[in-house]
mmCIF file with all atom_site columns, C-alpha atoms in Angstrom:
data_model
loop_
_atom_site.group_PDB
_atom_site.id
_atom_site.type_symbol
_atom_site.label_atom_id
_atom_site.label_alt_id
_atom_site.label_comp_id
_atom_site.label_asym_id
_atom_site.label_entity_id
_atom_site.label_seq_id
_atom_site.pdbx_PDB_ins_code
_atom_site.Cartn_x
_atom_site.Cartn_y
_atom_site.Cartn_z
_atom_site.occupancy
_atom_site.B_iso_or_equiv
_atom_site.pdbx_formal_charge
_atom_site.auth_seq_id
_atom_site.auth_comp_id
_atom_site.auth_asym_id
_atom_site.auth_atom_id
_atom_site.pdbx_PDB_model_num
ATOM 1   C CA . UNK J 1 1   ? 141.259 20.274  230.941 1.00 0.00 ? 30  UNK J CA 1
ATOM 2   C CA . UNK J 1 2   ? 143.688 20.025  233.791 1.00 0.00 ? 31  UNK J CA 1
ATOM 3   C CA . UNK J 1 3   ? 147.136 18.567  233.251 1.00 0.00 ? 32  UNK J CA 1
ATOM 4   C CA . UNK J 1 4   ? 149.914 17.664  235.652 1.00 0.00 ? 33  UNK J CA 1
ATOM 5   C CA . UNK J 1 5   ? 153.526 17.514  234.476 1.00 0.00 ? 34  UNK J CA 1
ATOM 6   C CA . UNK J 1 6   ? 156.460 15.947  236.274 1.00 0.00 ? 35  UNK J CA 1
ATOM 7   C CA . UNK J 1 7   ? 159.585 16.703  234.275 1.00 0.00 ? 36  UNK J CA 1
ATOM 8   C CA . UNK J 1 8   ? 161.976 14.388  236.148 1.00 0.00 ? 37  UNK J CA 1
ATOM 9   C CA . UNK J 1 9   ? 161.332 10.732  235.228 1.00 0.00 ? 38  UNK J CA 1
ATOM 10  C CA . UNK J 1 10  ? 164.036 9.467   237.591 1.00 0.00 ? 39  UNK J CA 1
ATOM 11  C CA . UNK J 1 11  ? 166.341 10.822  240.312 1.00 0.00 ? 40  UNK J CA 1
ATOM 12  C CA . UNK J 1 12  ? 168.972 9.432   242.652 1.00 0.00 ? 41  UNK J CA 1
ATOM 13  C CA . UNK J 1 13  ? 170.370 10.957  245.827 1.00 0.00 ? 42  UNK J CA 1
ATOM 14  C CA . UNK J 1 14  ? 172.550 9.802   248.689 1.00 0.00 ? 43  UNK J CA 1
ATOM 15  C CA . UNK J 1 15  ? 170.977 8.924   251.986 1.00 0.00 ? 44  UNK J CA 1
ATOM 16  C CA . UNK J 1 16  ? 170.618 11.919  254.343 1.00 0.00 ? 45  UNK J CA 1
ATOM 17  C CA . UNK J 1 17  ? 170.693 14.410  251.474 1.00 0.00 ? 46  UNK J CA 1
ATOM 18  C CA . UNK J 1 18  ? 167.855 16.733  250.540 1.00 0.00 ? 47  UNK J CA 1
ATOM 19  C CA . UNK J 1 19  ? 166.033 16.234  247.253 1.00 0.00 ? 48  UNK J CA 1
ATOM 20  C CA . UNK J 1 20  ? 163.394 18.281  245.451 1.00 0.00 ? 49  UNK J CA 1
ATOM 21  C CA . UNK J 1 21  ? 160.874 16.809  243.018 1.00 0.00 ? 50  UNK J CA 1
ATOM 22  C CA . UNK J 1 22  ? 159.258 19.158  240.523 1.00 0.00 ? 51  UNK J CA 1
ATOM 23  C CA . UNK J 1 23  ? 155.630 19.404  239.455 1.00 0.00 ? 52  UNK J CA 1
ATOM 24  C CA . UNK J 1 24  ? 153.755 21.905  237.341 1.00 0.00 ? 53  UNK J CA 1
ATOM 25  C CA . UNK J 1 25  ? 150.074 21.922  236.526 1.00 0.00 ? 54  UNK J CA 1
ATOM 26  C CA . UNK J 1 26  ? 147.693 23.717  234.251 1.00 0.00 ? 55  UNK J CA 1
ATOM 27  C CA . UNK J 1 27  ? 144.240 24.836  235.313 1.00 0.00 ? 56  UNK J CA 1
ATOM 28  C CA . UNK J 1 28  ? 141.866 27.741  235.059 1.00 0.00 ? 57  UNK J CA 1
ATOM 29  C CA . UNK J 1 29  ? 140.311 26.846  238.414 1.00 0.00 ? 58  UNK J CA 1
ATOM 30  C CA . UNK J 1 30  ? 140.867 28.930  241.515 1.00 0.00 ? 59  UNK J CA 1
ATOM 31  C CA . UNK J 1 31  ? 139.861 26.377  244.141 1.00 0.00 ? 60  UNK J CA 1
ATOM 32  C CA . UNK J 1 32  ? 141.662 23.061  244.110 1.00 0.00 ? 61  UNK J CA 1
ATOM 33  C CA . UNK J 1 33  ? 143.872 20.672  246.034 1.00 0.00 ? 62  UNK J CA 1
ATOM 34  C CA . UNK J 1 34  ? 147.325 19.417  245.197 1.00 0.00 ? 63  UNK J CA 1
ATOM 35  C CA . UNK J 1 35  ? 148.791 16.186  246.474 1.00 0.00 ? 64  UNK J CA 1
ATOM 36  C CA . UNK J 1 36  ? 151.995 14.194  246.496 1.00 0.00 ? 65  UNK J CA 1
ATOM 37  C CA . UNK J 1 37  ? 151.516 10.426  246.598 1.00 0.00 ? 66  UNK J CA 1
ATOM 38  C CA . UNK J 1 38  ? 154.244 7.875   247.227 1.00 0.00 ? 67  UNK J CA 1
ATOM 39  C CA . UNK J 1 39  ? 154.167 4.421   245.635 1.00 0.00 ? 68  UNK J CA 1
ATOM 40  C CA . UNK J 1 40  ? 156.834 2.083   247.041 1.00 0.00 ? 69  UNK J CA 1
ATOM 41  C CA . UNK J 1 41  ? 157.652 -1.281  245.417 1.00 0.00 ? 70  UNK J CA 1
ATOM 42  C CA . UNK J 1 42  ? 154.681 -2.761  247.283 1.00 0.00 ? 71  UNK J CA 1
ATOM 43  C CA . UNK J 1 43  ? 152.484 -0.716  244.860 1.00 0.00 ? 72  UNK J CA 1
ATOM 44  C CA . UNK J 1 44  ? 150.440 0.747   247.714 1.00 0.00 ? 73  UNK J CA 1
ATOM 45  C CA . UNK J 1 45  ? 149.520 4.390   247.071 1.00 0.00 ? 74  UNK J CA 1
ATOM 46  C CA . UNK J 1 46  ? 150.312 6.490   250.133 1.00 0.00 ? 75  UNK J CA 1
ATOM 47  C CA . UNK J 1 47  ? 149.393 10.139  250.577 1.00 0.00 ? 76  UNK J CA 1
ATOM 48  C CA . UNK J 1 48  ? 152.504 12.103  251.531 1.00 0.00 ? 77  UNK J CA 1
ATOM 49  C CA . UNK J 1 49  ? 151.270 15.659  251.697 1.00 0.00 ? 78  UNK J CA 1
ATOM 50  C CA . UNK J 1 50  ? 148.353 17.854  250.667 1.00 0.00 ? 79  UNK J CA 1
ATOM 51  C CA . UNK J 1 51  ? 148.071 21.556  249.830 1.00 0.00 ? 80  UNK J CA 1
ATOM 52  C CA . UNK J 1 52  ? 144.883 23.589  249.603 1.00 0.00 ? 81  UNK J CA 1
ATOM 53  C CA . UNK J 1 53  ? 145.127 26.229  246.865 1.00 0.00 ? 82  UNK J CA 1
ATOM 54  C CA . UNK J 1 54  ? 143.523 28.906  249.026 1.00 0.00 ? 83  UNK J CA 1
ATOM 55  C CA . UNK J 1 55  ? 146.261 28.581  251.641 1.00 0.00 ? 84  UNK J CA 1
ATOM 56  C CA . UNK J 1 56  ? 149.378 30.642  251.072 1.00 0.00 ? 85  UNK J CA 1
ATOM 57  C CA . UNK J 1 57  ? 151.379 28.780  253.691 1.00 0.00 ? 86  UNK J CA 1
ATOM 58  C CA . UNK J 1 58  ? 153.298 25.809  252.357 1.00 0.00 ? 87  UNK J CA 1
ATOM 59  C CA . UNK J 1 59  ? 152.287 22.442  253.809 1.00 0.00 ? 88  UNK J CA 1
ATOM 60  C CA . UNK J 1 60  ? 154.788 20.410  255.826 1.00 0.00 ? 89  UNK J CA 1
ATOM 61  C CA . UNK J 1 61  ? 154.710 16.855  257.171 1.00 0.00 ? 90  UNK J CA 1
ATOM 62  C CA . UNK J 1 62  ? 157.804 15.971  259.173 1.00 0.00 ? 91  UNK J CA 1
ATOM 63  C CA . UNK J 1 63  ? 160.650 15.633  256.611 1.00 0.00 ? 92  UNK J CA 1
ATOM 64  C CA . UNK J 1 64  ? 158.368 16.455  253.680 1.00 0.00 ? 93  UNK J CA 1
ATOM 65  C CA . UNK J 1 65  ? 157.501 19.985  252.628 1.00 0.00 ? 94  UNK J CA 1
ATOM 66  C CA . UNK J 1 66  ? 156.182 21.665  249.519 1.00 0.00 ? 95  UNK J CA 1
ATOM 67  C CA . UNK J 1 67  ? 156.932 24.876  247.676 1.00 0.00 ? 96  UNK J CA 1
ATOM 68  C CA . UNK J 1 68  ? 153.563 25.985  246.322 1.00 0.00 ? 97  UNK J CA 1
ATOM 69  C CA . UNK J 1 69  ? 153.712 28.816  243.808 1.00 0.00 ? 98  UNK J CA 1
ATOM 70  C CA . UNK J 1 70  ? 150.113 29.411  242.735 1.00 0.00 ? 99  UNK J CA 1
ATOM 71  C CA . UNK J 1 71  ? 150.790 32.075  240.128 1.00 0.00 ? 100 UNK J CA 1
ATOM 72  C CA . UNK J 1 72  ? 153.479 29.955  238.514 1.00 0.00 ? 101 UNK J CA 1
ATOM 73  C CA . UNK J 1 73  ? 151.333 26.790  238.902 1.00 0.00 ? 102 UNK J CA 1
ATOM 74  C CA . UNK J 1 74  ? 154.221 25.007  240.494 1.00 0.00 ? 103 UNK J CA 1
ATOM 75  C CA . UNK J 1 75  ? 154.123 22.478  243.335 1.00 0.00 ? 104 UNK J CA 1
ATOM 76  C CA . UNK J 1 76  ? 157.492 20.944  244.240 1.00 0.00 ? 105 UNK J CA 1
ATOM 77  C CA . UNK J 1 77  ? 158.148 18.402  246.995 1.00 0.00 ? 106 UNK J CA 1
ATOM 78  C CA . UNK J 1 78  ? 161.227 18.653  249.190 1.00 0.00 ? 107 UNK J CA 1
ATOM 79  C CA . UNK J 1 79  ? 162.395 15.611  251.136 1.00 0.00 ? 108 UNK J CA 1
ATOM 80  C CA . UNK J 1 80  ? 164.912 16.442  253.855 1.00 0.00 ? 109 UNK J CA 1
ATOM 81  C CA . UNK J 1 81  ? 167.313 13.983  255.460 1.00 0.00 ? 110 UNK J CA 1
ATOM 82  C CA . UNK J 1 82  ? 166.314 11.355  252.894 1.00 0.00 ? 111 UNK J CA 1
ATOM 83  C CA . UNK J 1 83  ? 166.059 7.753   254.064 1.00 0.00 ? 112 UNK J CA 1
ATOM 84  C CA . UNK J 1 84  ? 166.320 4.429   252.253 1.00 0.00 ? 113 UNK J CA 1
ATOM 85  C CA . UNK J 1 85  ? 162.601 3.916   252.857 1.00 0.00 ? 114 UNK J CA 1
ATOM 86  C CA . UNK J 1 86  ? 161.881 6.994   250.738 1.00 0.00 ? 115 UNK J CA 1
ATOM 87  C CA . UNK J 1 87  ? 162.805 5.013   247.628 1.00 0.00 ? 116 UNK J CA 1
ATOM 88  C CA . UNK J 1 88  ? 159.588 4.956   245.582 1.00 0.00 ? 117 UNK J CA 1
ATOM 89  C CA . UNK J 1 89  ? 157.645 6.446   242.716 1.00 0.00 ? 118 UNK J CA 1
ATOM 90  C CA . UNK J 1 90  ? 156.266 9.857   243.605 1.00 0.00 ? 119 UNK J CA 1
ATOM 91  C CA . UNK J 1 91  ? 153.153 11.183  241.904 1.00 0.00 ? 120 UNK J CA 1
ATOM 92  C CA . UNK J 1 92  ? 151.987 14.759  241.882 1.00 0.00 ? 121 UNK J CA 1
ATOM 93  C CA . UNK J 1 93  ? 148.197 15.047  241.668 1.00 0.00 ? 122 UNK J CA 1
ATOM 94  C CA . UNK J 1 94  ? 145.575 17.747  241.179 1.00 0.00 ? 123 UNK J CA 1
ATOM 95  C CA . UNK J 1 95  ? 141.950 17.787  242.270 1.00 0.00 ? 124 UNK J CA 1
ATOM 96  C CA . UNK J 1 96  ? 139.496 20.556  241.524 1.00 0.00 ? 125 UNK J CA 1
ATOM 97  C CA . UNK J 1 97  ? 136.659 21.076  243.944 1.00 0.00 ? 126 UNK J CA 1
ATOM 98  C CA . UNK J 1 98  ? 133.425 20.028  242.316 1.00 0.00 ? 127 UNK J CA 1
ATOM 99  C CA . UNK J 1 99  ? 130.809 17.283  242.471 1.00 0.00 ? 128 UNK J CA 1
ATOM 100 C CA . UNK J 1 100 ? 133.033 14.380  241.524 1.00 0.00 ? 129 UNK J CA 1
ATOM 101 C CA . UNK J 1 101 ? 136.419 15.616  242.817 1.00 0.00 ? 130 UNK J CA 1
ATOM 102 C CA . UNK J 1 102 ? 138.417 13.514  240.397 1.00 0.00 ? 131 UNK J CA 1
ATOM 103 C CA . UNK J 1 103 ? 142.173 13.414  240.822 1.00 0.00 ? 132 UNK J CA 1
ATOM 104 C CA . UNK J 1 104 ? 144.494 13.976  237.856 1.00 0.00 ? 133 UNK J CA 1
ATOM 105 C CA . UNK J 1 105 ? 147.896 12.334  238.290 1.00 0.00 ? 134 UNK J CA 1
ATOM 106 C CA . UNK J 1 106 ? 151.249 13.171  236.755 1.00 0.00 ? 135 UNK J CA 1
ATOM 107 C CA . UNK J 1 107 ? 153.395 10.419  235.228 1.00 0.00 ? 136 UNK J CA 1
ATOM 108 C CA . UNK J 1 108 ? 155.574 10.171  238.306 1.00 0.00 ? 137 UNK J CA 1
ATOM 109 C CA . UNK J 1 109 ? 159.197 10.525  239.334 1.00 0.00 ? 138 UNK J CA 1
ATOM 110 C CA . UNK J 1 110 ? 161.124 7.424   240.331 1.00 0.00 ? 139 UNK J CA 1
ATOM 111 C CA . UNK J 1 111 ? 163.317 8.322   243.311 1.00 0.00 ? 140 UNK J CA 1
ATOM 112 C CA . UNK J 1 112 ? 166.256 6.167   244.399 1.00 0.00 ? 141 UNK J CA 1
ATOM 113 C CA . UNK J 1 113 ? 167.871 6.802   247.782 1.00 0.00 ? 142 UNK J CA 1
ATOM 114 C CA . UNK J 1 114 ? 171.404 5.405   247.700 1.00 0.00 ? 143 UNK J CA 1
ATOM 115 C CA . UNK J 1 115 ? 173.157 4.051   250.812 1.00 0.00 ? 144 UNK J CA 1
ATOM 116 C CA . UNK T 2 1   ? 139.120 -1.677  259.899 1.00 0.00 ? 2   UNK T CA 1
ATOM 117 C CA . UNK T 2 2   ? 140.382 -3.349  256.714 1.00 0.00 ? 3   UNK T CA 1
ATOM 118 C CA . UNK T 2 3   ? 140.179 -0.136  254.627 1.00 0.00 ? 4   UNK T CA 1
ATOM 119 C CA . UNK T 2 4   ? 139.906 -0.778  250.888 1.00 0.00 ? 5   UNK T CA 1
ATOM 120 C CA . UNK T 2 5   ? 140.281 -4.388  249.795 1.00 0.00 ? 6   UNK T CA 1
ATOM 121 C CA . UNK T 2 6   ? 140.611 -5.680  246.245 1.00 0.00 ? 7   UNK T CA 1
ATOM 122 C CA . UNK T 2 7   ? 140.398 -9.177  244.840 1.00 0.00 ? 8   UNK T CA 1
ATOM 123 C CA . UNK T 2 8   ? 142.072 -10.869 243.111 1.00 0.00 ? 9   UNK T CA 1
ATOM 124 C CA . UNK T 2 9   ? 145.665 -9.673  243.516 1.00 0.00 ? 10  UNK T CA 1
ATOM 125 C CA . UNK T 2 10  ? 146.750 -11.169 240.204 1.00 0.00 ? 11  UNK T CA 1
ATOM 126 C CA . UNK T 2 11  ? 144.904 -12.527 237.188 1.00 0.00 ? 12  UNK T CA 1
ATOM 127 C CA . UNK T 2 12  ? 145.762 -13.715 233.701 1.00 0.00 ? 13  UNK T CA 1
ATOM 128 C CA . UNK T 2 13  ? 142.982 -13.574 231.125 1.00 0.00 ? 14  UNK T CA 1
ATOM 129 C CA . UNK T 2 14  ? 142.797 -14.776 227.574 1.00 0.00 ? 15  UNK T CA 1
ATOM 130 C CA . UNK T 2 15  ? 141.657 -12.358 224.886 1.00 0.00 ? 16  UNK T CA 1
ATOM 131 C CA . UNK T 2 16  ? 137.874 -12.233 224.770 1.00 0.00 ? 17  UNK T CA 1
ATOM 132 C CA . UNK T 2 17  ? 137.308 -13.498 228.313 1.00 0.00 ? 18  UNK T CA 1
ATOM 133 C CA . UNK T 2 18  ? 135.408 -11.507 230.903 1.00 0.00 ? 19  UNK T CA 1
ATOM 134 C CA . UNK T 2 19  ? 135.973 -10.945 234.591 1.00 0.00 ? 20  UNK T CA 1
ATOM 135 C CA . UNK T 2 20  ? 134.968 -8.791  237.539 1.00 0.00 ? 21  UNK T CA 1
ATOM 136 C CA . UNK T 2 21  ? 137.447 -7.030  239.785 1.00 0.00 ? 22  UNK T CA 1
ATOM 137 C CA . UNK T 2 22  ? 136.066 -6.718  243.278 1.00 0.00 ? 23  UNK T CA 1
ATOM 138 C CA . UNK T 2 23  ? 136.479 -3.680  245.528 1.00 0.00 ? 24  UNK T CA 1
ATOM 139 C CA . UNK T 2 24  ? 135.099 -3.302  249.036 1.00 0.00 ? 25  UNK T CA 1
ATOM 140 C CA . UNK T 2 25  ? 135.578 -0.593  251.635 1.00 0.00 ? 26  UNK T CA 1
ATOM 141 C CA . UNK T 2 26  ? 134.485 -0.695  255.250 1.00 0.00 ? 27  UNK T CA 1
ATOM 142 C CA . UNK T 2 27  ? 134.857 3.015   256.047 1.00 0.00 ? 28  UNK T CA 1
ATOM 143 C CA . UNK T 2 28  ? 131.331 4.025   254.952 1.00 0.00 ? 29  UNK T CA 1
ATOM 144 C CA . UNK T 2 29  ? 132.819 6.282   252.288 1.00 0.00 ? 30  UNK T CA 1
ATOM 145 C CA . UNK T 2 30  ? 130.472 7.820   249.746 1.00 0.00 ? 31  UNK T CA 1
ATOM 146 C CA . UNK T 2 31  ? 132.948 8.283   246.898 1.00 0.00 ? 32  UNK T CA 1
ATOM 147 C CA . UNK T 2 32  ? 134.627 5.376   245.164 1.00 0.00 ? 33  UNK T CA 1
ATOM 148 C CA . UNK T 2 33  ? 136.970 5.317   242.165 1.00 0.00 ? 34  UNK T CA 1
ATOM 149 C CA . UNK T 2 34  ? 138.582 2.873   239.764 1.00 0.00 ? 35  UNK T CA 1
ATOM 150 C CA . UNK T 2 35  ? 141.971 3.708   238.241 1.00 0.00 ? 36  UNK T CA 1
ATOM 151 C CA . UNK T 2 36  ? 144.334 1.890   235.941 1.00 0.00 ? 37  UNK T CA 1
ATOM 152 C CA . UNK T 2 37  ? 148.089 2.297   235.992 1.00 0.00 ? 38  UNK T CA 1
ATOM 153 C CA . UNK T 2 38  ? 150.023 1.345   232.888 1.00 0.00 ? 39  UNK T CA 1
ATOM 154 C CA . UNK T 2 39  ? 153.771 0.676   233.163 1.00 0.00 ? 40  UNK T CA 1
ATOM 155 C CA . UNK T 2 40  ? 155.759 3.849   233.868 1.00 0.00 ? 41  UNK T CA 1
ATOM 156 C CA . UNK T 2 41  ? 152.631 5.967   233.964 1.00 0.00 ? 42  UNK T CA 1
ATOM 157 C CA . UNK T 2 42  ? 150.430 7.682   236.489 1.00 0.00 ? 43  UNK T CA 1
ATOM 158 C CA . UNK T 2 43  ? 146.911 6.600   237.340 1.00 0.00 ? 44  UNK T CA 1
ATOM 159 C CA . UNK T 2 44  ? 144.039 7.207   234.954 1.00 0.00 ? 45  UNK T CA 1
ATOM 160 C CA . UNK T 2 45  ? 140.429 7.289   236.119 1.00 0.00 ? 46  UNK T CA 1
ATOM 161 C CA . UNK T 2 46  ? 138.144 4.641   234.607 1.00 0.00 ? 47  UNK T CA 1
ATOM 162 C CA . UNK T 2 47  ? 134.866 5.108   236.506 1.00 0.00 ? 48  UNK T CA 1
ATOM 163 C CA . UNK T 2 48  ? 133.750 6.719   239.731 1.00 0.00 ? 49  UNK T CA 1
ATOM 164 C CA . UNK T 2 49  ? 130.735 6.794   242.017 1.00 0.00 ? 50  UNK T CA 1
ATOM 165 C CA . UNK T 2 50  ? 129.544 9.501   244.392 1.00 0.00 ? 51  UNK T CA 1
ATOM 166 C CA . UNK T 2 51  ? 127.131 7.188   246.197 1.00 0.00 ? 52  UNK T CA 1
ATOM 167 C CA . UNK T 2 52  ? 125.114 3.991   245.944 1.00 0.00 ? 53  UNK T CA 1
ATOM 168 C CA . UNK T 2 53  ? 123.223 3.854   242.661 1.00 0.00 ? 54  UNK T CA 1
ATOM 169 C CA . UNK T 2 54  ? 125.257 6.655   241.052 1.00 0.00 ? 55  UNK T CA 1
ATOM 170 C CA . UNK T 2 55  ? 128.164 6.037   238.680 1.00 0.00 ? 56  UNK T CA 1
ATOM 171 C CA . UNK T 2 56  ? 129.877 8.074   235.994 1.00 0.00 ? 57  UNK T CA 1
ATOM 172 C CA . UNK T 2 57  ? 132.623 7.715   233.412 1.00 0.00 ? 58  UNK T CA 1
ATOM 173 C CA . UNK T 2 58  ? 136.156 8.864   233.962 1.00 0.00 ? 59  UNK T CA 1
ATOM 174 C CA . UNK T 2 59  ? 138.950 9.432   231.492 1.00 0.00 ? 60  UNK T CA 1
ATOM 175 C CA . UNK T 2 60  ? 139.258 5.893   230.056 1.00 0.00 ? 61  UNK T CA 1
ATOM 176 C CA . UNK T 2 61  ? 135.911 4.031   230.440 1.00 0.00 ? 62  UNK T CA 1
ATOM 177 C CA . UNK T 2 62  ? 135.833 2.072   227.167 1.00 0.00 ? 63  UNK T CA 1
ATOM 178 C CA . UNK T 2 63  ? 135.767 -1.692  227.672 1.00 0.00 ? 64  UNK T CA 1
ATOM 179 C CA . UNK T 2 64  ? 134.643 -1.470  231.302 1.00 0.00 ? 65  UNK T CA 1
ATOM 180 C CA . UNK T 2 65  ? 131.423 -1.335  233.284 1.00 0.00 ? 66  UNK T CA 1
ATOM 181 C CA . UNK T 2 66  ? 130.661 -0.666  236.936 1.00 0.00 ? 67  UNK T CA 1
ATOM 182 C CA . UNK T 2 67  ? 127.787 -0.862  239.356 1.00 0.00 ? 68  UNK T CA 1
ATOM 183 C CA . UNK T 2 68  ? 127.255 0.491   242.870 1.00 0.00 ? 69  UNK T CA 1
ATOM 184 C CA . UNK T 2 69  ? 124.375 -1.283  244.549 1.00 0.00 ? 70  UNK T CA 1
ATOM 185 C CA . UNK T 2 70  ? 125.748 -0.771  248.067 1.00 0.00 ? 71  UNK T CA 1
ATOM 186 C CA . UNK T 2 71  ? 127.947 1.820   249.762 1.00 0.00 ? 72  UNK T CA 1
ATOM 187 C CA . UNK T 2 72  ? 130.616 -0.800  250.438 1.00 0.00 ? 73  UNK T CA 1
ATOM 188 C CA . UNK T 2 73  ? 131.078 -2.450  247.043 1.00 0.00 ? 74  UNK T CA 1
ATOM 189 C CA . UNK T 2 74  ? 132.153 -1.077  243.677 1.00 0.00 ? 75  UNK T CA 1
ATOM 190 C CA . UNK T 2 75  ? 132.951 -3.923  241.241 1.00 0.00 ? 76  UNK T CA 1
ATOM 191 C CA . UNK T 2 76  ? 134.603 -3.285  237.876 1.00 0.00 ? 77  UNK T CA 1
ATOM 192 C CA . UNK T 2 77  ? 133.556 -5.514  235.008 1.00 0.00 ? 78  UNK T CA 1
ATOM 193 C CA . UNK T 2 78  ? 135.764 -6.216  231.993 1.00 0.00 ? 79  UNK T CA 1
ATOM 194 C CA . UNK T 2 79  ? 133.882 -7.554  228.985 1.00 0.00 ? 80  UNK T CA 1
ATOM 195 C CA . UNK T 2 80  ? 135.793 -9.091  226.072 1.00 0.00 ? 81  UNK T CA 1
ATOM 196 C CA . UNK T 2 81  ? 139.272 -8.560  227.504 1.00 0.00 ? 82  UNK T CA 1
ATOM 197 C CA . UNK T 2 82  ? 141.892 -7.087  225.163 1.00 0.00 ? 83  UNK T CA 1
ATOM 198 C CA . UNK T 2 83  ? 145.708 -6.878  225.491 1.00 0.00 ? 84  UNK T CA 1
ATOM 199 C CA . UNK T 2 84  ? 145.359 -3.102  225.890 1.00 0.00 ? 85  UNK T CA 1
ATOM 200 C CA . UNK T 2 85  ? 143.665 -3.759  229.229 1.00 0.00 ? 86  UNK T CA 1
ATOM 201 C CA . UNK T 2 86  ? 146.826 -5.271  230.675 1.00 0.00 ? 87  UNK T CA 1
ATOM 202 C CA . UNK T 2 87  ? 147.484 -2.982  233.613 1.00 0.00 ? 88  UNK T CA 1
ATOM 203 C CA . UNK T 2 88  ? 147.393 -2.610  237.372 1.00 0.00 ? 89  UNK T CA 1
ATOM 204 C CA . UNK T 2 89  ? 143.956 -1.627  238.632 1.00 0.00 ? 90  UNK T CA 1
ATOM 205 C CA . UNK T 2 90  ? 143.451 0.409   241.786 1.00 0.00 ? 91  UNK T CA 1
ATOM 206 C CA . UNK T 2 91  ? 140.250 1.036   243.663 1.00 0.00 ? 92  UNK T CA 1
ATOM 207 C CA . UNK T 2 92  ? 140.032 4.040   245.972 1.00 0.00 ? 93  UNK T CA 1
ATOM 208 C CA . UNK T 2 93  ? 137.468 5.583   248.270 1.00 0.00 ? 94  UNK T CA 1
ATOM 209 C CA . UNK T 2 94  ? 136.891 8.919   249.947 1.00 0.00 ? 95  UNK T CA 1
ATOM 210 C CA . UNK T 2 95  ? 134.498 10.130  252.594 1.00 0.00 ? 96  UNK T CA 1
ATOM 211 C CA . UNK T 2 96  ? 133.366 13.135  250.598 1.00 0.00 ? 97  UNK T CA 1
ATOM 212 C CA . UNK T 2 97  ? 132.370 16.651  251.639 1.00 0.00 ? 98  UNK T CA 1
ATOM 213 C CA . UNK T 2 98  ? 135.504 18.368  252.969 1.00 0.00 ? 99  UNK T CA 1
ATOM 214 C CA . UNK T 2 99  ? 137.554 15.206  253.522 1.00 0.00 ? 100 UNK T CA 1
ATOM 215 C CA . UNK T 2 100 ? 139.691 14.988  250.412 1.00 0.00 ? 101 UNK T CA 1
ATOM 216 C CA . UNK T 2 101 ? 142.096 12.146  251.047 1.00 0.00 ? 102 UNK T CA 1
ATOM 217 C CA . UNK T 2 102 ? 141.565 9.118   248.820 1.00 0.00 ? 103 UNK T CA 1
ATOM 218 C CA . UNK T 2 103 ? 142.338 5.735   250.365 1.00 0.00 ? 104 UNK T CA 1
ATOM 219 C CA . UNK T 2 104 ? 143.695 3.211   247.905 1.00 0.00 ? 105 UNK T CA 1
ATOM 220 C CA . UNK T 2 105 ? 143.432 -0.555  247.773 1.00 0.00 ? 106 UNK T CA 1
ATOM 221 C CA . UNK T 2 106 ? 146.529 -2.713  247.126 1.00 0.00 ? 107 UNK T CA 1
ATOM 222 C CA . UNK T 2 107 ? 145.809 -3.101  243.412 1.00 0.00 ? 108 UNK T CA 1
ATOM 223 C CA . UNK T 2 108 ? 145.079 -5.964  241.007 1.00 0.00 ? 109 UNK T CA 1
ATOM 224 C CA . UNK T 2 109 ? 147.660 -6.866  238.373 1.00 0.00 ? 110 UNK T CA 1
ATOM 225 C CA . UNK T 2 110 ? 145.847 -8.036  235.239 1.00 0.00 ? 111 UNK T CA 1
ATOM 226 C CA . UNK T 2 111 ? 147.503 -9.545  232.194 1.00 0.00 ? 112 UNK T CA 1
ATOM 227 C CA . UNK T 2 112 ? 145.555 -10.216 228.997 1.00 0.00 ? 113 UNK T CA 1
ATOM 228 C CA . UNK T 2 113 ? 147.253 -12.577 226.543 1.00 0.00 ? 114 UNK T CA 1
#
């Protein structure tokens, strides 16, 4: 069974700093997707970034980028020039490519951006 | 385009009561999912559906039932509510095929006392 582990329950950084959130996963699959979801206080789940396992190039979305290390089964999220609006829970998630495409979520990292 | 809508937003149930959480999507998505999120935890899959008339169990299906009579609707039924079902419930949908992003509803906060 797949598992997703986020080892940092909570983090705080100053506004404008760069922060990296860690995620490791366990799978025997070769084809899968990895995601980072953001959940602000509103509770809405928002997709931040997505990485296809077959792509070697790390995904980027504006200030958000990932460091995908397939052999190490590591998928960290880097937030550059952090903003107060980045304050949220961040969930790492794994999805293997099959009929149902279920997503397995980590327990989350609570990120506080301090003014 | 309303996306994924859920009703109600909040509900308090007494132990042993039943209720249905409604989920509707207007994006013509084939795949729909129900998750629960316990305090300080990630989301766990309860049930999912890959199309109208097809449903299957997820990680934590006990105490719940679902149906999928239309593409748009995917209600979640709680029978004999228990305190362990106190949680926030999220519905999500996805187009399917090669489109992997799941779109989430705003959630329903349920308390069983």
